[in-house]
Amino acid sequence: MADKKVILSGSTVTGDLTLGNYIGAMNNWRKLQEEYNCHYFIADLHALTVAQDPKALRERCFSFFAQYLALGLDPEKNTIFVQSHIHEHAELAWILTCLTPMGNLNRMTQFKDKSSRTKNINAGLFTYPTLMASDILLYQADVVPVGEDQRQHMELCRDLVVFFENRYGEGILKMPEAYIGKAGARVMALQDPSKKMSKSDDNEKNFVSIIDSPKKIQKKIKSAQTDSDTVVNYDPENKPGLANLLTIYSVLSERSIEEICKDYEGKMYGHLKVDLADLVVDTLKPVQEKYEDLMKNKDHLEALMEKGAQKARLRAADTLKKVYETTGLIYRR
Ligand code: ATP
Ligand code: LTN
């Protein structure tokens, strides 16, 4: 384990995982678990940047944990944990926040986008990228698999390593690399293919949740926005809705987009939508069965969370101790 490269990634508990999360993130996470020392966490502290109902948040953390496992993340092979169980995340985040120029945070497009859509523009939403950097740097991660939307946050994290080293010297924090998969790094919203599919979207028709019923999945995919042309070809600029469906189809079937387009020569978009809906339902069926099963036993889920937290804590505490020592804080044993 010691010689394996360290991977870290997480997802915010703001809704149920979507097809976008699955294609852009968890599908890659699952593939990486064989070769790397992987750390996957449930970002509940990040979820607090948006007002949450306390009871619903707690329930959703269990549900999210079960969704991670149901998607094939193995708690034996990986360290799977809940962010708030490791208090070191918030502590290192503060130290990094004090090294972050306001200008760097002001440039974050996700903040601009999110703050333009909410009245609750709190400081946490603004400093979110420093908490994300803390998540990564605490585990001395080599590689961070994320979707395209996280590229800018990853750049800030890398800048923070440089700022830290300029102030305190080298050798304490590791410089991480982002890993952004090629296909499906940005799955778009079904009703508005100009924006990404997001689990916290107000319009439920914009996303397929991995625990949606087959009926719901079929309805959402059939009503996905496409143009008025009829020829099935890949043209993201002029036919973004169709291109999005083809991308999803290609990733889930592990076939090239050209091959799929050939299958639909002389056929209508409707045929493609019906087949894609069936493919999504079939792909998610075993995931949903495993999820239902896991949700029957909360004690078991809680025990797995605890096991993950114990493993994660060792690594996080080791980094925080070094950071305390270099920054002049007294580390309490
Ligand atoms: P929120 O709606 O709260 O912003 P989200 O659905 O955008 O959430 P996150 O939990 O923030 O997703 O992200 C988890 C992982 O999934 C990240 O690696 C992110 O890049 C990836 N991801 C999220 N949405 C998509 C998408 N539409 N296409 C591809 N990858 C995605
Ligand atoms: N900000 C990420 C979720 C996240 C994350 C992380 C991803 C929080 N901390 C650390 C990778 C590494 C997002 O996808 N919204």
GROMACS .gro file of C-alpha atoms and ligand atoms in nm:
model
  379
    1MET     CA    1   0.000   0.000   0.000
    2ALA     CA    2   0.282   0.240   0.089
    3ASP     CA    3   0.427   0.242  -0.263
    4LYS     CA    4   0.093   0.297  -0.434
    5LYS     CA    5   0.008   0.648  -0.552
    6VAL     CA    6  -0.254   0.823  -0.342
    7ILE     CA    7  -0.585   0.922  -0.498
    8LEU     CA    8  -0.842   1.143  -0.332
    9SER     CA    9  -1.183   1.268  -0.438
   10GLY     CA   10  -1.522   1.355  -0.297
   11SER     CA   11  -1.871   1.462  -0.381
   12THR     CA   12  -2.094   1.714  -0.206
   13VAL     CA   13  -2.405   1.585  -0.028
   14THR     CA   14  -2.650   1.823  -0.192
   15GLY     CA   15  -2.884   1.566  -0.351
   16ASP     CA   16  -2.868   1.211  -0.480
   17LEU     CA   17  -2.581   1.125  -0.713
   18THR     CA   18  -2.663   1.183  -1.079
   19LEU     CA   19  -2.570   1.019  -1.403
   20GLY     CA   20  -2.328   1.313  -1.443
   21ASN     CA   21  -2.154   1.226  -1.117
   22TYR     CA   22  -2.143   0.860  -1.214
   23ILE     CA   23  -2.002   0.919  -1.562
   24GLY     CA   24  -1.773   1.209  -1.473
   25ALA     CA   25  -1.653   1.080  -1.138
   26MET     CA   26  -1.750   0.751  -0.970
   27ASN     CA   27  -1.706   0.541  -1.283
   28ASN     CA   28  -1.344   0.656  -1.294
   29TRP     CA   29  -1.303   0.621  -0.917
   30ARG     CA   30  -1.410   0.259  -0.941
   31LYS     CA   31  -1.156   0.185  -1.212
   32LEU     CA   32  -0.876   0.350  -1.013
   33GLN     CA   33  -0.937   0.149  -0.695
   34GLU     CA   34  -0.745  -0.154  -0.825
   35GLU     CA   35  -0.419   0.028  -0.884
   36TYR     CA   36  -0.408   0.314  -0.634
   37ASN     CA   37  -0.442   0.386  -0.265
   38CYS     CA   38  -0.779   0.559  -0.298
   39HIS     CA   39  -0.956   0.791  -0.056
   40TYR     CA   40  -1.315   0.876  -0.138
   41PHE     CA   41  -1.516   1.094   0.093
   42ILE     CA   42  -1.861   1.238   0.141
   43ALA     CA   43  -1.833   1.615   0.146
   44ASP     CA   44  -2.088   1.706   0.413
   45LEU     CA   45  -1.902   2.020   0.528
   46HIS     CA   46  -1.915   2.147   0.170
   47ALA     CA   47  -2.289   2.083   0.166
   48LEU     CA   48  -2.335   2.341   0.443
   49THR     CA   49  -2.250   2.620   0.196
   50VAL     CA   50  -2.615   2.579   0.097
   51ALA     CA   51  -2.890   2.587   0.362
   52GLN     CA   52  -2.968   2.227   0.461
   53ASP     CA   53  -3.245   2.071   0.663
   54PRO     CA   54  -3.049   1.900   0.947
   55LYS     CA   55  -3.251   1.579   0.950
   56ALA     CA   56  -3.245   1.548   0.571
   57LEU     CA   57  -2.870   1.613   0.561
   58ARG     CA   58  -2.797   1.335   0.811
   59GLU     CA   59  -3.022   1.092   0.621
   60ARG     CA   60  -2.864   1.187   0.294
   61CYS     CA   61  -2.514   1.117   0.428
   62PHE     CA   62  -2.615   0.758   0.494
   63SER     CA   63  -2.785   0.736   0.157
   64PHE     CA   64  -2.480   0.885  -0.016
   65PHE     CA   65  -2.247   0.644   0.158
   66ALA     CA   66  -2.467   0.356   0.039
   67GLN     CA   67  -2.468   0.505  -0.313
   68TYR     CA   68  -2.087   0.511  -0.319
   69LEU     CA   69  -2.075   0.144  -0.219
   70ALA     CA   70  -2.355   0.049  -0.458
   71LEU     CA   71  -2.161   0.209  -0.745
   72GLY     CA   72  -1.885  -0.040  -0.678
   73LEU     CA   73  -1.649   0.142  -0.445
   74ASP     CA   74  -1.511  -0.124  -0.216
   75PRO     CA   75  -1.455  -0.026   0.151
   76GLU     CA   76  -1.189  -0.296   0.181
   77LYS     CA   77  -0.981  -0.164  -0.108
   78ASN     CA   78  -1.041   0.209  -0.047
   79THR     CA   79  -1.066   0.449   0.243
   80ILE     CA   80  -1.427   0.569   0.224
   81PHE     CA   81  -1.525   0.824   0.485
   82VAL     CA   82  -1.735   1.123   0.586
   83GLN     CA   83  -1.550   1.457   0.572
   84SER     CA   84  -1.679   1.598   0.903
   85HIS     CA   85  -1.561   1.285   1.089
   86ILE     CA   86  -1.205   1.408   1.035
   87HIS     CA   87  -1.185   1.745   1.210
   88GLU     CA   88  -0.845   1.808   1.049
   89HIS     CA   89  -1.023   1.916   0.726
   90ALA     CA   90  -1.163   2.230   0.886
   91GLU     CA   91  -0.839   2.303   1.072
   92LEU     CA   92  -0.612   2.290   0.768
   93ALA     CA   93  -0.874   2.481   0.569
   94TRP     CA   94  -0.840   2.773   0.809
   95ILE     CA   95  -0.462   2.780   0.777
   96LEU     CA   96  -0.493   2.772   0.396
   97THR     CA   97  -0.763   3.041   0.400
   98CYS     CA   98  -0.513   3.270   0.571
   99LEU     CA   99  -0.274   3.213   0.279
  100THR     CA  100  -0.531   3.272   0.006
  101PRO     CA  101  -0.545   3.613  -0.162
  102MET     CA  102  -0.903   3.738  -0.200
  103GLY     CA  103  -0.834   3.799  -0.570
  104ASN     CA  104  -0.777   3.429  -0.632
  105LEU     CA  105  -1.114   3.341  -0.480
  106ASN     CA  106  -1.283   3.626  -0.667
  107ARG     CA  107  -1.185   3.463  -0.995
  108MET     CA  108  -1.364   3.134  -0.925
  109THR     CA  109  -1.629   3.085  -1.192
  110GLN     CA  110  -1.823   2.833  -0.983
  111PHE     CA  111  -1.865   3.095  -0.709
  112LYS     CA  112  -1.980   3.353  -0.961
  113ASP     CA  113  -2.223   3.105  -1.107
  114LYS     CA  114  -2.358   2.975  -0.775
  115SER     CA  115  -2.381   3.319  -0.612
  116SER     CA  116  -2.575   3.454  -0.909
  117ARG     CA  117  -2.839   3.186  -0.848
  118THR     CA  118  -2.888   3.222  -0.472
  119LYS     CA  119  -2.976   3.484  -0.212
  120ASN     CA  120  -2.770   3.300   0.051
  121ILE     CA  121  -2.423   3.418  -0.052
  122ASN     CA  122  -2.235   3.314   0.261
  123ALA     CA  123  -1.860   3.331   0.323
  124GLY     CA  124  -1.839   2.950   0.311
  125LEU     CA  125  -1.956   2.951  -0.049
  126PHE     CA  126  -1.677   3.198  -0.124
  127THR     CA  127  -1.398   3.015   0.060
  128TYR     CA  128  -1.517   2.668  -0.048
  129PRO     CA  129  -1.208   2.612  -0.270
  130THR     CA  130  -0.976   2.643   0.031
  131LEU     CA  131  -1.170   2.368   0.211
  132MET     CA  132  -1.140   2.161  -0.106
  133ALA     CA  133  -0.763   2.223  -0.111
  134SER     CA  134  -0.746   2.114   0.251
  135ASP     CA  135  -0.933   1.789   0.166
  136ILE     CA  136  -0.669   1.711  -0.092
  137LEU     CA  137  -0.352   1.827   0.081
  138LEU     CA  138  -0.431   1.656   0.414
  139TYR     CA  139  -0.399   1.317   0.245
  140GLN     CA  140  -0.085   1.408   0.046
  141ALA     CA  141  -0.279   1.307  -0.263
  142ASP     CA  142  -0.086   1.252  -0.586
  143VAL     CA  143  -0.388   1.245  -0.814
  144VAL     CA  144  -0.737   1.396  -0.784
  145PRO     CA  145  -0.997   1.259  -1.028
  146VAL     CA  146  -1.263   1.525  -1.093
  147GLY     CA  147  -1.496   1.648  -1.365
  148GLU     CA  148  -1.412   1.942  -1.589
  149ASP     CA  149  -1.599   2.186  -1.358
  150GLN     CA  150  -1.335   2.141  -1.089
  151ARG     CA  151  -1.032   2.237  -1.301
  152GLN     CA  152  -1.012   2.590  -1.159
  153HIS     CA  153  -1.044   2.471  -0.799
  154MET     CA  154  -0.760   2.228  -0.862
  155GLU     CA  155  -0.544   2.511  -0.994
  156LEU     CA  156  -0.608   2.708  -0.676
  157CYS     CA  157  -0.511   2.404  -0.470
  158ARG     CA  158  -0.182   2.380  -0.658
  159ASP     CA  159  -0.123   2.755  -0.613
  160LEU     CA  160  -0.180   2.711  -0.240
  161VAL     CA  161   0.101   2.455  -0.221
  162VAL     CA  162   0.331   2.719  -0.375
  163PHE     CA  163   0.204   2.994  -0.138
  164PHE     CA  164   0.256   2.761   0.158
  165GLU     CA  165   0.607   2.670   0.044
  166ASN     CA  166   0.698   3.034  -0.016
  167ARG     CA  167   0.602   3.117   0.341
  168TYR     CA  168   0.706   2.802   0.530
  169GLY     CA  169   0.939   2.598   0.309
  170GLU     CA  170   0.915   2.283   0.101
  171GLY     CA  171   0.851   1.919   0.184
  172ILE     CA  172   0.538   1.952   0.396
  173LEU     CA  173   0.257   1.945   0.139
  174LYS     CA  174   0.248   1.739  -0.178
  175MET     CA  175   0.169   1.896  -0.516
  176PRO     CA  176  -0.139   1.716  -0.651
  177GLU     CA  177  -0.237   1.659  -1.015
  178ALA     CA  178  -0.594   1.675  -1.144
  179TYR     CA  179  -0.712   1.377  -1.346
  180ILE     CA  180  -0.995   1.472  -1.576
  181GLY     CA  181  -1.131   1.180  -1.779
  182LYS     CA  182  -1.174   1.245  -2.151
  183ALA     CA  183  -1.522   1.110  -2.218
  184GLY     CA  184  -1.813   1.240  -2.015
  185ALA     CA  185  -1.613   1.490  -1.811
  186ARG     CA  186  -1.907   1.726  -1.853
  187VAL     CA  187  -2.248   1.566  -1.881
  188MET     CA  188  -2.502   1.837  -1.958
  189ALA     CA  189  -2.847   1.910  -1.810
  190LEU     CA  190  -3.120   1.725  -2.001
  191GLN     CA  191  -3.349   2.026  -2.044
  192ASP     CA  192  -3.071   2.281  -2.094
  193PRO     CA  193  -2.760   2.139  -2.258
  194SER     CA  194  -2.576   2.469  -2.214
  195LYS     CA  195  -2.521   2.392  -1.843
  196LYS     CA  196  -2.387   2.088  -1.661
  197MET     CA  197  -2.607   1.823  -1.507
  198SER     CA  198  -2.613   1.899  -1.136
  199LYS     CA  199  -2.769   1.708  -0.847
  200SER     CA  200  -2.883   2.029  -0.679
  201ASP     CA  201  -3.065   2.158  -0.988
  202ASP     CA  202  -3.412   2.294  -0.900
  203ASN     CA  203  -3.558   2.134  -1.209
  204GLU     CA  204  -3.566   1.758  -1.150
  205LYS     CA  205  -3.604   1.695  -1.523
  206ASN     CA  206  -3.250   1.819  -1.578
  207PHE     CA  207  -3.087   1.519  -1.415
  208VAL     CA  208  -3.120   1.145  -1.380
  209SER     CA  209  -3.050   1.039  -1.026
  210ILE     CA  210  -2.885   0.699  -0.993
  211ILE     CA  211  -3.171   0.591  -0.767
  212ASP     CA  212  -3.454   0.716  -0.991
  213SER     CA  213  -3.715   0.452  -1.076
  214PRO     CA  214  -3.701   0.301  -1.430
  215LYS     CA  215  -4.020   0.486  -1.515
  216LYS     CA  216  -3.875   0.820  -1.410
  217ILE     CA  217  -3.553   0.754  -1.601
  218GLN     CA  218  -3.744   0.672  -1.917
  219LYS     CA  219  -3.959   0.982  -1.885
  220LYS     CA  220  -3.665   1.214  -1.824
  221ILE     CA  221  -3.458   1.081  -2.115
  222LYS     CA  222  -3.750   1.079  -2.357
  223SER     CA  223  -3.827   1.441  -2.274
  224ALA     CA  224  -3.462   1.553  -2.298
  225GLN     CA  225  -3.428   1.867  -2.506
  226THR     CA  226  -3.305   1.805  -2.862
  227ASP     CA  227  -3.323   2.011  -3.180
  228SER     CA  228  -3.575   1.978  -3.462
  229ASP     CA  229  -3.339   1.801  -3.704
  230THR     CA  230  -3.376   1.425  -3.749
  231VAL     CA  231  -3.032   1.297  -3.854
  232VAL     CA  232  -2.841   1.134  -3.567
  233ASN     CA  233  -2.489   1.280  -3.585
  234TYR     CA  234  -2.246   1.423  -3.328
  235ASP     CA  235  -2.240   1.802  -3.353
  236PRO     CA  236  -2.197   1.954  -3.004
  237GLU     CA  237  -2.211   2.309  -3.135
  238ASN     CA  238  -2.534   2.292  -3.333
  239LYS     CA  239  -2.696   1.992  -3.163
  240PRO     CA  240  -2.578   2.006  -2.800
  241GLY     CA  241  -2.874   1.811  -2.660
  242LEU     CA  242  -2.823   1.520  -2.897
  243ALA     CA  243  -2.444   1.531  -2.847
  244ASN     CA  244  -2.500   1.499  -2.472
  245LEU     CA  245  -2.721   1.192  -2.518
  246LEU     CA  246  -2.464   1.038  -2.751
  247THR     CA  247  -2.188   1.098  -2.497
  248ILE     CA  248  -2.389   0.927  -2.223
  249TYR     CA  249  -2.468   0.640  -2.461
  250SER     CA  250  -2.104   0.603  -2.562
  251VAL     CA  251  -1.968   0.595  -2.205
  252LEU     CA  252  -2.230   0.352  -2.074
  253SER     CA  253  -2.208   0.115  -2.371
  254GLU     CA  254  -1.829   0.151  -2.402
  255ARG     CA  255  -1.873   0.201  -2.777
  256SER     CA  256  -1.752   0.489  -2.992
  257ILE     CA  257  -1.990   0.771  -3.085
  258GLU     CA  258  -1.929   0.705  -3.459
  259GLU     CA  259  -2.036   0.344  -3.419
  260ILE     CA  260  -2.352   0.448  -3.238
  261CYS     CA  261  -2.439   0.711  -3.502
  262LYS     CA  262  -2.404   0.443  -3.769
  263ASP     CA  263  -2.662   0.227  -3.589
  264TYR     CA  264  -2.912   0.511  -3.613
  265GLU     CA  265  -2.871   0.592  -3.982
  266GLY     CA  266  -3.218   0.643  -4.123
  267LYS     CA  267  -3.372   0.635  -3.772
  268MET     CA  268  -3.520   0.916  -3.564
  269TYR     CA  269  -3.399   1.073  -3.237
  270GLY     CA  270  -3.691   0.896  -3.066
  271HIS     CA  271  -3.538   0.553  -3.135
  272LEU     CA  272  -3.210   0.661  -2.983
  273LYS     CA  273  -3.384   0.800  -2.676
  274VAL     CA  274  -3.578   0.477  -2.616
  275ASP     CA  275  -3.262   0.266  -2.644
  276LEU     CA  276  -3.059   0.504  -2.429
  277ALA     CA  277  -3.329   0.501  -2.160
  278ASP     CA  278  -3.317   0.118  -2.159
  279LEU     CA  279  -2.938   0.124  -2.138
  280VAL     CA  280  -2.946   0.364  -1.841
  281VAL     CA  281  -3.212   0.155  -1.663
  282ASP     CA  282  -3.012  -0.167  -1.721
  283THR     CA  283  -2.686  -0.008  -1.609
  284LEU     CA  284  -2.843   0.124  -1.290
  285LYS     CA  285  -3.048  -0.186  -1.204
  286PRO     CA  286  -2.773  -0.374  -1.014
  287VAL     CA  287  -2.663  -0.048  -0.851
  288GLN     CA  288  -3.016   0.015  -0.725
  289GLU     CA  289  -3.055  -0.339  -0.596
  290LYS     CA  290  -2.733  -0.314  -0.401
  291TYR     CA  291  -2.835   0.029  -0.272
  292GLU     CA  292  -3.172  -0.099  -0.144
  293ASP     CA  293  -2.996  -0.381   0.030
  294LEU     CA  294  -2.738  -0.158   0.197
  295MET     CA  295  -3.000   0.089   0.318
  296LYS     CA  296  -3.172  -0.187   0.514
  297ASN     CA  297  -2.887  -0.198   0.763
  298LYS     CA  298  -2.785   0.145   0.893
  299ASP     CA  299  -2.573  -0.007   1.171
  300HIS     CA  300  -2.360  -0.179   0.911
  301LEU     CA  301  -2.322   0.148   0.719
  302GLU     CA  302  -2.227   0.328   1.038
  303ALA     CA  303  -1.965   0.063   1.119
  304LEU     CA  304  -1.815   0.102   0.771
  305MET     CA  305  -1.810   0.481   0.812
  306GLU     CA  306  -1.624   0.440   1.139
  307LYS     CA  307  -1.371   0.204   0.983
  308GLY     CA  308  -1.311   0.452   0.700
  309ALA     CA  309  -1.274   0.741   0.945
  310GLN     CA  310  -1.014   0.552   1.148
  311LYS     CA  311  -0.801   0.486   0.841
  312ALA     CA  312  -0.842   0.841   0.709
  313ARG     CA  313  -0.762   1.000   1.044
  314LEU     CA  314  -0.414   0.843   1.060
  315ARG     CA  315  -0.308   1.007   0.736
  316ALA     CA  316  -0.480   1.339   0.801
  317ALA     CA  317  -0.340   1.377   1.153
  318ASP     CA  318   0.011   1.308   1.030
  319THR     CA  319  -0.008   1.596   0.780
  320LEU     CA  320  -0.174   1.834   1.023
  321LYS     CA  321   0.094   1.768   1.284
  322LYS     CA  322   0.364   1.866   1.032
  323VAL     CA  323   0.167   2.176   0.934
  324TYR     CA  324   0.123   2.279   1.300
  325GLU     CA  325   0.493   2.236   1.360
  326THR     CA  326   0.593   2.446   1.056
  327THR     CA  327   0.339   2.721   1.106
  328GLY     CA  328   0.429   2.781   1.472
  329LEU     CA  329   0.119   2.631   1.630
  330ILE     CA  330   0.163   2.391   1.921
  331TYR     CA  331   0.044   2.042   1.826
  332ARG     CA  332  -0.143   1.884   2.116
  333ARG     CA  333  -0.060   1.516   2.145
  334ATP     P1  334  -2.387   2.031  -0.690
  334ATP     O1  335  -2.515   2.027  -0.763
  334ATP     O2  336  -2.403   2.031  -0.543
  334ATP     O3  337  -2.295   2.139  -0.739
  334ATP     P2  338  -2.270   1.830  -0.853
  334ATP     O4  339  -2.371   1.733  -0.903
  334ATP     O5  340  -2.227   1.937  -0.946
  334ATP     O6  341  -2.317   1.893  -0.718
  334ATP     P3  342  -2.036   1.741  -0.702
  334ATP     O7  343  -2.078   1.660  -0.589
  334ATP     O8  344  -1.998   1.880  -0.674
  334ATP     O9  345  -2.148   1.739  -0.816
  334ATP    O10  346  -1.919   1.667  -0.777
  334ATP     C1  347  -1.880   1.532  -0.761
  334ATP     C2  348  -1.795   1.491  -0.879
  334ATP    O11  349  -1.878   1.475  -0.994
  334ATP     C3  350  -1.690   1.594  -0.919
  334ATP    O12  351  -1.572   1.526  -0.957
  334ATP     C4  352  -1.750   1.664  -1.036
  334ATP    O13  353  -1.652   1.717  -1.123
  334ATP     C5  354  -1.827   1.552  -1.102
  334ATP     N1  355  -1.940   1.602  -1.176
  334ATP     C6  356  -2.044   1.672  -1.127
  334ATP     N2  357  -2.133   1.701  -1.223
  334ATP     C7  358  -2.083   1.648  -1.337
  334ATP     C8  359  -2.129   1.645  -1.472
  334ATP     N3  360  -2.241   1.701  -1.506
  334ATP     N4  361  -2.053   1.582  -1.562
  334ATP     C9  362  -1.937   1.522  -1.527
  334ATP     N5  363  -1.888   1.522  -1.403
  334ATP    C10  364  -1.959   1.583  -1.307
  335LTN     N1  365  -1.578   2.052  -0.494
  335LTN     C1  366  -1.597   1.917  -0.542
  335LTN     C2  367  -1.624   1.818  -0.435
  335LTN     C3  368  -1.502   1.810  -0.355
  335LTN     C4  369  -1.379   1.751  -0.395
  335LTN     C5  370  -1.292   1.773  -0.287
  335LTN     C6  371  -1.337   1.684  -0.508
  335LTN     C7  372  -1.485   1.864  -0.233
  335LTN     N2  373  -1.358   1.841  -0.190
  335LTN     C8  374  -1.160   1.730  -0.292
  335LTN     C9  375  -1.205   1.641  -0.512
  335LTN    C10  376  -1.118   1.664  -0.406
  335LTN    C11  377  -1.706   1.918  -0.638
  335LTN     O1  378  -1.704   1.837  -0.721
  335LTN     N3  379  -1.796   2.008  -0.627
   0.00000   0.00000   0.00000
